[in-house]
Amino acid sequence: MAPPRCSVAVDLVVLTVQDGRARVLVVRRAIPPFRGELALPGGFVLADEDLLDAAERELAEETGLVDLRAHLEQLRTYGRPDRDPRGRVISVAYLALVPDAGVPVSGSDADDARWVDVEELLAEPGALAFDHATILADGVERARAKLEYTSLAAAFCPPTFTVAELRTVYEAVWGTPLDPRNFHRKVTGTPGFVEPTGRTTTRQGGRPAQLFRSGPSARLHPPMLRPGDGGS
Amino acid sequence: MAPPRCSVAVDLVVLTVQDGRARVLVVRRAIPPFRGELALPGGFVLADEDLLDAAERELAEETGLVDLRAHLEQLRTYGRPDRDPRGRVISVAYLALVPDAGVPVSGSDADDARWVDVEELLAEPGALAFDHATILADGVERARAKLEYTSLAAAFCPPTFTVAELRTVYEAVWGTPLDPRNFHRKVTGTPGFVEPTGRTTTRQGGRPAQLFRSGPSARLHPPMLRPGDGGS
DNA sequence: TCAAAAGTGTTGACTCTACACCCATGT
DNA sequence: ACATGGGTGTAGAGTCAACACTTTTGA
């Protein structure tokens, strides 16, 4: 017998950090179903398009990002038979981490895109169309976990950044304050995490901070441990 | 415009440990394409079937497993446009970890299923059809990583097991010898990892070993670290 | 001179590794 | 008795959390 056929979409969890808070890119849907409601950006995969290419295309369309400085990885696939009222649609979700400065507020395609506070969005049930609340929760959990054992936090930062800026990323994504002194030692003491540029920056008040760029290491050994993360 | 349509399959990376070696379940394909070659077990998702249900169905068909003691989780989705000569087929891969005793040697559906040494299979390029070598490599890496920070190793063991049996699981999956004394302390000292049953077992020669069952904890804190795992 | 932010030193608790050593059984 | 594998003690190195303290700027 011929195998059943269905449509395949990619949906994007695009995260950034603004003003010390984790934010996610959402669009207001211009067409049914769920017209007028908030949803994650995404769209159908073209006939001869690779999944990652489709995700990059959607990311570019929604954010205006062309020079891909963003981190983009596959998150998970969602395929409940009733997840889309139009019929059987399989969604391959991707997780993107982008720096704050790198994305125009609304360089969007057709729908208007905006940044929304992640914690507030997850606290409100039914705020997102389809099963996108589940996808968002999975994406946030993936990001939280990956900050622990990879140097991915730098993906949220501009090309050069201070240790304090990197710390605000951890604090925003984890939702926990970290000790600035120990964090500084940990980051600068882990080989390959960050590299000094020799330059310094100064905001109003306080001693100037050294500027770093992202180092060559992808994995952190030993990992950066979340406070109060006792097993389950 | 109407979205392009394609077929969706699930493929399974079913791992077990036999005689201190990691083994994977493969089938010899009875129909084209790749007829006569080795491949991971799998099949198309039915019209109204959830992805996890499809994976469980294929696992039952290929292994004869009915009382699902196995661990089963989504691994990753593979969607290169040219990955299947029949046309556009998206494959959602699942990772299953099963105990050695739990699976009949060949309780298979139509193709003959067999256990193959993972390391040997990965060393031989072109041994698996489609992109299944990539899927297998990703599955093995996922299993290796999850042994570090979860209590998943018990999924490879029968309902009750000794610390030494659990250690052989780690050694087989990681491909590294571990110190029996330190491993014992680590396992019994991590709360919720294993629970004593009070019973003992004895194989020929040597002091009888205590029998444990899997504990309530899913995540290990602190994690079990792979030896010689210095970052990258 | 003071406030603010960056960065360093130090200490006690904990963990890991390595290996010496004792325990309980089959033959 | 002795081989075989199960399990405990202990010492040194390393890591982490906590917090006192010094450095360098703007106002």
Coordinates of C-alpha atoms (C1' of nucleotides) in Angstrom, one line a residue:
Chain A
M1 CA 0.0 0.0 0.0
A2 CA 1.1 3.6 -0.6
P3 CA 2.3 5.4 2.5
P4 CA 0.1 8.2 3.8
R5 CA 1.2 11.7 2.9
C6 CA 1.2 14.8 4.9
S7 CA 2.7 18.3 5.0
V8 CA 5.9 19.3 6.8
A9 CA 6.5 22.6 8.5
V10 CA 9.4 24.2 10.4
D11 CA 8.6 26.3 13.5
L12 CA 11.2 28.5 15.1
V13 CA 11.9 29.2 18.8
V14 CA 14.0 32.4 18.4
L15 CA 15.4 33.5 21.8
T16 CA 17.3 36.6 22.8
V17 CA 18.1 38.5 25.9
Q18 CA 16.9 42.1 26.3
D19 CA 17.2 44.2 29.5
G20 CA 18.1 41.1 31.5
R21 CA 15.0 39.1 30.4
A22 CA 14.7 36.2 28.1
R23 CA 12.5 37.1 25.1
V24 CA 11.1 35.0 22.3
L25 CA 10.0 36.1 18.8
V26 CA 6.3 35.7 18.1
V27 CA 4.1 36.7 15.2
R28 CA 0.4 37.5 15.1
R29 CA -1.2 35.2 12.6
A30 CA -2.7 37.0 9.6
I31 CA -4.6 34.0 8.1
P32 CA -6.6 31.1 9.6
P33 CA -6.4 28.9 11.5
F34 CA -5.9 30.8 14.7
R35 CA -6.1 34.1 12.8
G36 CA -5.2 37.0 15.0
E37 CA -3.6 34.9 17.7
L38 CA 0.1 34.7 18.6
A39 CA 2.3 31.9 17.3
L40 CA 5.9 31.0 16.7
P41 CA 7.2 32.0 13.3
G42 CA 7.4 29.2 10.8
G43 CA 6.2 27.9 7.5
F44 CA 6.0 24.9 5.2
V45 CA 9.1 23.2 3.9
L46 CA 9.5 23.5 0.1
A47 CA 9.4 20.4 -2.1
D48 CA 13.2 20.2 -2.6
E49 CA 14.4 22.0 0.5
D50 CA 16.5 20.6 3.3
L51 CA 15.0 21.1 6.8
L52 CA 17.8 23.3 8.0
D53 CA 17.6 25.4 4.8
A54 CA 13.9 25.9 5.5
A55 CA 14.6 27.0 9.0
E56 CA 17.3 29.4 7.9
R57 CA 14.9 30.8 5.3
E58 CA 12.2 31.4 7.8
L59 CA 14.6 32.9 10.2
A60 CA 15.8 35.4 7.6
E61 CA 12.3 36.2 6.5
E62 CA 11.1 36.9 10.0
T63 CA 14.1 38.6 11.5
G64 CA 15.8 40.2 8.5
L65 CA 19.0 38.3 9.6
V66 CA 21.2 37.8 6.6
D67 CA 24.7 37.5 7.9
L68 CA 23.9 34.5 10.0
R69 CA 25.7 35.1 13.3
A70 CA 22.9 33.2 15.0
H71 CA 23.0 29.8 16.5
L72 CA 20.5 27.5 14.9
E73 CA 19.9 23.8 15.8
Q74 CA 17.1 21.3 15.5
L75 CA 15.0 21.0 18.6
R76 CA 12.4 18.3 18.2
T77 CA 9.6 17.1 15.9
Y78 CA 5.9 17.4 16.8
G79 CA 3.4 15.2 15.0
R80 CA 0.2 14.7 17.0
P81 CA -2.5 13.9 14.4
D82 CA -4.8 16.6 15.6
R83 CA -2.2 19.3 16.2
D84 CA -3.3 21.3 13.1
P85 CA -7.0 21.7 12.1
R86 CA -6.1 21.9 8.4
G87 CA -5.0 18.3 8.4
R88 CA -1.9 16.2 9.1
V89 CA 1.0 18.6 9.6
I90 CA 4.3 17.4 11.0
S91 CA 6.3 20.3 12.5
V92 CA 10.1 20.2 12.9
A93 CA 11.0 22.8 15.5
Y94 CA 14.3 24.6 15.4
L95 CA 15.9 26.6 18.2
A96 CA 17.7 29.9 17.3
L97 CA 19.8 32.0 19.7
V98 CA 20.4 35.6 18.5
P99 CA 22.1 38.7 20.0
D100 CA 19.9 41.5 21.0
A101 CA 21.4 44.1 18.7
G102 CA 21.4 41.8 15.7
V103 CA 17.7 41.8 15.0
P104 CA 15.5 44.7 13.8
V105 CA 12.3 45.2 15.9
S106 CA 10.1 44.3 13.0
G107 CA 11.8 43.5 9.7
S108 CA 9.1 40.9 9.1
D109 CA 7.7 39.4 6.1
A110 CA 3.9 39.6 6.2
D111 CA 2.8 39.2 9.8
D112 CA 4.1 41.6 12.4
A113 CA 6.8 40.1 14.5
R114 CA 7.6 41.2 18.1
W115 CA 9.7 40.2 21.1
V116 CA 7.7 38.8 24.1
D117 CA 8.9 38.0 27.6
V118 CA 9.3 34.2 27.8
E119 CA 8.3 33.8 31.4
E120 CA 5.1 35.8 31.0
L121 CA 4.2 34.0 27.9
L122 CA 4.6 30.6 29.5
A123 CA 2.6 31.6 32.5
E124 CA -0.4 32.4 30.4
P125 CA -2.1 29.2 29.2
G126 CA -3.5 29.4 25.7
A127 CA -1.4 32.4 24.8
L128 CA 0.1 30.6 21.7
A129 CA -1.7 28.9 18.8
F130 CA -1.4 25.2 17.9
D131 CA 0.9 23.3 20.3
H132 CA 3.4 26.1 20.3
A133 CA 3.4 26.6 24.0
T134 CA 4.8 23.1 24.3
I135 CA 7.4 23.8 21.7
L136 CA 8.5 27.0 23.4
A137 CA 8.8 25.3 26.8
D138 CA 11.0 22.6 25.2
G139 CA 13.1 25.2 23.5
V140 CA 13.7 27.1 26.7
E141 CA 14.6 24.0 28.6
R142 CA 17.0 23.0 25.8
A143 CA 18.6 26.5 26.0
R144 CA 18.9 26.3 29.8
A145 CA 20.5 22.9 29.6
K146 CA 22.9 23.8 26.9
L147 CA 24.2 26.9 28.8
E148 CA 25.4 24.4 31.4
Y149 CA 27.8 22.4 29.3
T150 CA 28.5 24.5 26.2
S151 CA 29.8 27.9 25.4
L152 CA 26.6 28.8 23.6
A153 CA 25.7 31.7 25.8
A154 CA 28.0 33.9 23.6
A155 CA 25.5 33.4 20.8
F156 CA 23.2 35.8 22.7
C157 CA 26.0 38.5 22.8
P158 CA 27.5 40.8 20.2
P159 CA 30.9 39.9 18.7
T160 CA 32.7 41.4 21.6
F161 CA 31.2 41.5 25.1
T162 CA 32.1 41.8 28.8
V163 CA 32.0 39.1 31.4
A164 CA 29.1 41.0 33.0
E165 CA 27.1 40.9 29.8
L166 CA 27.7 37.2 29.5
R167 CA 26.5 36.8 33.1
T168 CA 23.2 38.6 32.4
V169 CA 22.6 36.0 29.7
Y170 CA 22.9 33.2 32.2
E171 CA 20.8 35.0 34.7
A172 CA 18.1 35.8 32.2
V173 CA 17.8 32.3 30.7
W174 CA 18.1 30.5 34.0
G175 CA 16.1 33.1 36.0
T176 CA 18.6 32.9 38.8
P177 CA 21.2 35.5 40.1
L178 CA 24.8 34.4 40.0
D179 CA 27.7 35.6 42.0
P180 CA 29.7 38.0 39.8
R181 CA 33.0 37.2 41.3
N182 CA 32.8 33.4 41.0
F183 CA 31.2 33.7 37.5
H184 CA 34.1 35.9 36.4
R185 CA 36.7 33.4 37.6
K186 CA 34.8 30.5 36.1
V187 CA 34.5 32.1 32.6
T188 CA 38.0 33.4 32.4
G189 CA 39.4 30.2 33.9
T190 CA 37.8 27.7 31.6
P191 CA 40.2 27.3 28.6
G192 CA 38.7 28.2 25.2
F193 CA 35.4 29.7 26.6
V194 CA 36.3 33.4 25.9
E195 CA 39.4 35.1 24.5
P196 CA 40.6 38.6 25.6
T197 CA 40.6 41.2 22.9
G198 CA 42.8 43.6 24.9
R199 CA 40.3 46.4 24.7
T200 CA 38.1 47.7 27.4
T201 CA 34.6 49.3 27.7
T202 CA 33.2 51.6 30.2
R203 CA 29.6 52.3 31.0
Q204 CA 28.7 55.2 33.3
G205 CA 30.2 54.7 36.7
G206 CA 32.4 51.8 37.7
R207 CA 35.7 50.4 36.6
P208 CA 36.1 49.6 32.9
A209 CA 35.6 46.0 31.9
Q210 CA 37.7 43.9 29.5
L211 CA 36.1 43.0 26.2
F212 CA 36.2 39.4 25.2
R213 CA 35.2 37.4 22.1
S214 CA 33.9 33.9 21.9
G215 CA 36.6 31.2 22.2
P216 CA 37.1 28.0 20.2
S217 CA 35.7 25.6 22.8
A218 CA 32.2 24.3 22.1
R219 CA 31.9 22.2 25.3
L220 CA 32.7 23.3 28.8
H221 CA 34.6 21.1 31.1
P222 CA 33.7 21.1 33.9
P223 CA 30.2 22.4 33.2
M224 CA 28.7 25.6 34.6
L225 CA 26.2 24.4 37.2
R226 CA 22.8 25.9 37.8
P227 CA 22.3 26.9 41.4
G228 CA 19.8 24.8 43.3
D229 CA 19.6 22.1 40.7
G230 CA 19.0 19.1 42.9
G231 CA 18.0 15.9 40.9
S232 CA 14.5 14.7 40.5
Chain B
M1 CA -0.4 27.8 -2.8
A2 CA -0.8 24.4 -1.4
P3 CA 2.1 23.1 0.7
P4 CA 4.2 20.3 -0.8
R5 CA 3.4 16.9 0.6
C6 CA 5.7 14.0 1.5
S7 CA 5.8 10.7 3.4
V8 CA 6.9 10.4 7.1
A9 CA 8.7 7.4 8.5
V10 CA 10.0 6.4 11.9
D11 CA 13.4 4.7 12.2
L12 CA 14.6 3.0 15.3
V13 CA 18.0 2.9 16.9
V14 CA 17.5 -0.1 19.3
L15 CA 20.5 -0.5 21.6
T16 CA 21.3 -3.2 24.0
V17 CA 24.4 -4.6 25.8
Q18 CA 25.5 -8.2 25.2
D19 CA 28.7 -9.8 26.5
G20 CA 30.1 -6.4 27.4
R21 CA 29.6 -4.9 23.9
A22 CA 27.1 -2.4 22.7
R23 CA 24.8 -3.9 20.0
V24 CA 22.2 -2.4 17.7
L25 CA 19.2 -4.1 16.1
V26 CA 19.4 -4.1 12.3
V27 CA 17.2 -5.8 9.6
R28 CA 18.1 -7.0 6.1
R29 CA 15.8 -5.3 3.7
A30 CA 13.5 -7.6 1.8
I31 CA 12.2 -5.0 -0.7
P32 CA 13.8 -2.2 -2.8
P33 CA 15.3 0.2 -2.4
F34 CA 18.6 -1.1 -0.9
R35 CA 17.2 -4.7 -1.1
G36 CA 19.4 -7.2 0.7
E37 CA 21.3 -4.5 2.5
L38 CA 21.3 -3.8 6.3
A39 CA 19.2 -1.0 7.7
L40 CA 17.7 0.2 10.9
P41 CA 14.2 -1.1 11.5
G42 CA 11.4 1.3 10.8
G43 CA 8.4 2.1 8.7
F44 CA 5.9 4.7 7.6
V45 CA 3.7 6.5 10.0
L46 CA 0.0 5.7 9.6
A47 CA -2.5 8.4 8.6
D48 CA -3.9 9.0 12.1
E49 CA -1.0 7.8 14.2
D50 CA 1.0 9.7 16.6
L51 CA 4.8 9.6 16.1
L52 CA 5.5 7.9 19.4
D53 CA 2.8 5.4 18.8
A54 CA 4.3 4.6 15.4
A55 CA 7.7 4.1 17.0
E56 CA 6.2 1.8 19.7
R57 CA 4.4 -0.2 17.0
E58 CA 7.6 -0.7 15.0
L59 CA 9.5 -1.7 18.1
A60 CA 6.9 -4.3 19.0
E61 CA 6.8 -5.6 15.4
E62 CA 10.6 -5.9 15.1
T63 CA 11.5 -7.2 18.6
G64 CA 8.4 -8.9 19.9
L65 CA 8.5 -6.6 22.9
V66 CA 5.0 -6.3 24.3
D67 CA 5.4 -5.4 27.9
L68 CA 7.2 -2.2 27.2
R69 CA 10.0 -2.2 29.7
A70 CA 12.1 -0.4 27.2
H71 CA 13.1 3.2 27.2
L72 CA 12.0 5.0 24.0
E73 CA 12.6 8.7 23.2
Q74 CA 12.7 10.8 20.1
L75 CA 16.2 11.2 18.7
R76 CA 16.1 13.6 15.7
T77 CA 14.5 14.1 12.4
Y78 CA 16.3 13.6 9.1
G79 CA 14.9 15.3 6.0
R80 CA 17.6 15.7 3.2
P81 CA 15.6 15.9 0.0
D82 CA 17.6 13.1 -1.6
R83 CA 17.9 10.7 1.4
D84 CA 15.4 8.2 -0.1
P85 CA 15.4 7.3 -3.8
R86 CA 11.6 6.7 -3.7
G87 CA 11.0 10.5 -3.2
R88 CA 10.7 12.9 -0.4
V89 CA 10.6 11.0 2.9
I90 CA 11.1 12.6 6.2
S91 CA 12.3 10.2 8.9
V92 CA 11.8 10.8 12.6
A93 CA 14.3 8.7 14.4
Y94 CA 13.7 7.2 17.9
L95 CA 16.2 5.8 20.3
A96 CA 15.3 2.6 22.3
L97 CA 17.3 1.1 25.1
V98 CA 16.4 -2.5 26.0
P99 CA 17.7 -5.1 28.3
D100 CA 19.6 -8.1 26.8
A101 CA 17.2 -10.8 28.1
G102 CA 14.1 -8.9 27.1
V103 CA 14.3 -9.4 23.3
P104 CA 14.0 -12.6 21.3
V105 CA 16.8 -13.2 18.9
S106 CA 14.5 -13.0 15.9
G107 CA 10.8 -12.4 16.7
S108 CA 10.6 -10.3 13.6
D109 CA 7.9 -9.3 11.3
A110 CA 8.9 -10.0 7.8
D111 CA 12.6 -9.2 7.5
D112 CA 15.1 -11.0 9.7
A113 CA 16.3 -8.9 12.6
R114 CA 19.7 -9.4 14.3
W115 CA 22.0 -7.8 16.8
V116 CA 25.2 -6.3 15.4
D117 CA 28.2 -4.9 17.2
V118 CA 27.9 -1.1 17.1
E119 CA 31.6 -0.3 16.9
E120 CA 32.2 -2.7 14.1
L121 CA 29.2 -1.4 12.2
L122 CA 30.2 2.2 12.5
A123 CA 33.8 1.4 11.4
E124 CA 32.6 0.1 8.1
P125 CA 31.4 2.8 5.8
G126 CA 28.4 2.0 3.6
A127 CA 27.3 -0.8 5.9
L128 CA 23.9 0.6 6.4
A129 CA 21.3 1.8 3.8
F130 CA 20.0 5.3 3.4
D131 CA 21.5 7.7 5.9
H132 CA 21.2 5.2 8.7
A133 CA 24.8 5.3 9.6
T134 CA 24.4 8.9 10.5
I135 CA 21.3 8.1 12.5
L136 CA 23.0 5.3 14.4
A137 CA 26.0 7.5 15.2
D138 CA 23.7 10.2 16.6
G139 CA 21.8 7.6 18.6
V140 CA 25.0 6.2 20.1
E141 CA 26.2 9.7 21.0
R142 CA 22.9 10.5 22.6
A143 CA 23.0 7.3 24.7
R144 CA 26.6 8.1 25.7
A145 CA 25.7 11.6 26.8
K146 CA 22.6 10.5 28.7
L147 CA 24.4 7.9 30.7
E148 CA 26.4 10.8 32.2
Y149 CA 23.6 12.8 33.7
T150 CA 20.6 10.4 33.9
S151 CA 19.9 7.0 35.5
L152 CA 19.1 5.6 32.1
A153 CA 21.7 2.9 32.2
A154 CA 19.3 0.8 34.2
A155 CA 17.1 0.6 31.0
F156 CA 19.8 -1.8 29.7
C157 CA 19.4 -4.1 32.7
P158 CA 16.8 -6.6 33.8
P159 CA 14.4 -5.6 36.6
T160 CA 17.0 -6.4 39.3
F161 CA 20.7 -6.2 38.7
T162 CA 24.1 -5.9 40.4
V163 CA 26.4 -2.9 40.5
A164 CA 28.8 -4.9 38.3
E165 CA 26.2 -5.4 35.7
L166 CA 25.4 -1.8 35.6
R167 CA 29.1 -1.0 35.3
T168 CA 29.4 -3.2 32.2
V169 CA 26.7 -1.1 30.6
Y170 CA 28.7 2.0 31.1
E171 CA 31.9 0.4 29.9
A172 CA 30.2 -1.1 26.8
V173 CA 28.4 2.1 25.8
W174 CA 31.4 4.4 26.6
G175 CA 34.0 2.0 25.4
T176 CA 36.1 2.7 28.5
P177 CA 37.0 0.7 31.6
L178 CA 35.9 2.1 34.9
D179 CA 37.3 1.6 38.4
P180 CA 34.9 -1.0 40.0
R181 CA 35.5 0.4 43.5
N182 CA 34.8 4.1 42.7
F183 CA 31.8 3.1 40.5
H184 CA 30.2 1.2 43.3
R185 CA 30.6 4.1 45.7
K186 CA 29.2 6.5 43.1
V187 CA 26.2 4.5 42.2
T188 CA 25.2 3.5 45.8
G189 CA 26.0 7.0 47.1
T190 CA 23.9 8.9 44.6
P191 CA 20.4 9.2 46.1
G192 CA 17.6 7.7 44.0
F193 CA 19.8 6.1 41.4
V194 CA 19.4 2.5 42.7
E195 CA 17.5 0.9 45.5
P196 CA 18.6 -2.3 47.4
T197 CA 16.3 -5.3 47.2
G198 CA 17.9 -7.1 50.1
R199 CA 18.6 -10.1 47.9
T200 CA 21.9 -11.3 46.6
T201 CA 23.2 -13.2 43.6
T202 CA 26.2 -15.3 43.1
R203 CA 27.9 -16.2 39.9
Q204 CA 30.6 -18.9 40.0
G205 CA 33.5 -17.7 42.2
G206 CA 33.6 -14.5 44.2
R207 CA 31.6 -12.9 46.9
P208 CA 27.8 -12.7 46.3
A209 CA 26.7 -9.3 45.0
Q210 CA 23.7 -7.3 46.2
L211 CA 20.7 -7.0 43.9
F212 CA 19.3 -3.6 43.2
R213 CA 16.4 -2.2 41.3
S214 CA 16.2 1.1 39.5
G215 CA 15.5 4.1 41.7
P216 CA 13.1 7.0 41.4
S217 CA 15.7 9.6 40.2
A218 CA 15.8 10.4 36.5
R219 CA 18.7 12.9 36.7
L220 CA 22.0 12.3 38.4
H221 CA 23.5 15.1 40.5
P222 CA 26.4 15.3 40.3
P223 CA 26.7 13.5 36.9
M224 CA 28.8 10.4 36.2
L225 CA 31.8 11.8 34.3
R226 CA 33.3 10.0 31.3
P227 CA 37.0 9.5 31.8
G228 CA 39.3 11.5 29.6
D229 CA 36.5 13.8 28.4
G230 CA 38.4 17.0 28.1
G231 CA 36.4 19.6 26.1
S232 CA 36.8 20.5 22.4
Chain C
dT1 C1' 35.4 62.0 48.3
dC2 C1' 31.9 58.8 47.3
dA3 C1' 29.2 55.4 44.6
dA4 C1' 29.5 51.8 41.4
dA5 C1' 31.1 48.2 38.9
dA6 C1' 35.4 45.1 37.8
dG7 C1' 38.3 41.9 39.4
dT8 C1' 41.4 39.0 43.2
dG9 C1' 42.4 36.2 47.6
dT10 C1' 41.0 33.0 50.8
dT11 C1' 38.6 29.4 53.3
dG12 C1' 35.9 25.3 54.3
dA13 C1' 33.0 21.8 52.2
dC14 C1' 32.6 18.7 48.8
dT15 C1' 34.0 15.6 44.8
dC16 C1' 36.9 12.8 42.0
dT17 C1' 40.9 9.5 41.3
dA18 C1' 44.0 6.1 42.6
dC19 C1' 45.2 2.4 45.1
dA20 C1' 45.7 -0.4 49.5
dC21 C1' 43.0 -3.4 51.8
dC22 C1' 39.3 -6.4 53.8
dC23 C1' 35.0 -9.6 52.9
dA24 C1' 32.4 -13.7 51.3
dT25 C1' 31.9 -17.2 48.4
dG26 C1' 33.2 -21.6 44.9
dT27 C1' 36.6 -25.2 44.1
Chain D
dA1 C1' 44.1 -22.9 51.2
dC2 C1' 43.4 -20.1 47.3
dA3 C1' 41.4 -17.8 43.4
dT4 C1' 37.7 -14.6 42.2
dG5 C1' 35.0 -11.0 42.3
dG6 C1' 32.3 -7.6 45.9
dG7 C1' 32.9 -3.9 48.7
dT8 C1' 35.3 -0.2 52.2
dG9 C1' 39.2 3.3 53.8
dT10 C1' 42.0 6.8 52.9
dA11 C1' 45.0 10.5 51.0
dG12 C1' 45.9 14.1 47.5
dA13 C1' 44.2 17.0 43.9
dG14 C1' 40.7 19.8 42.1
dT15 C1' 36.2 22.5 42.2
dC16 C1' 32.6 25.3 44.2
dA17 C1' 30.1 28.7 47.2
dA18 C1' 30.6 32.4 50.1
dC19 C1' 32.3 36.7 51.2
dA20 C1' 36.1 40.1 52.4
dC21 C1' 38.8 43.0 49.9
dT22 C1' 41.3 45.8 46.3
dT23 C1' 41.2 48.4 41.7
dT24 C1' 39.5 51.8 38.5
dT25 C1' 36.5 54.7 36.7
dG26 C1' 32.4 58.8 36.7
dA27 C1' 30.1 62.4 39.4

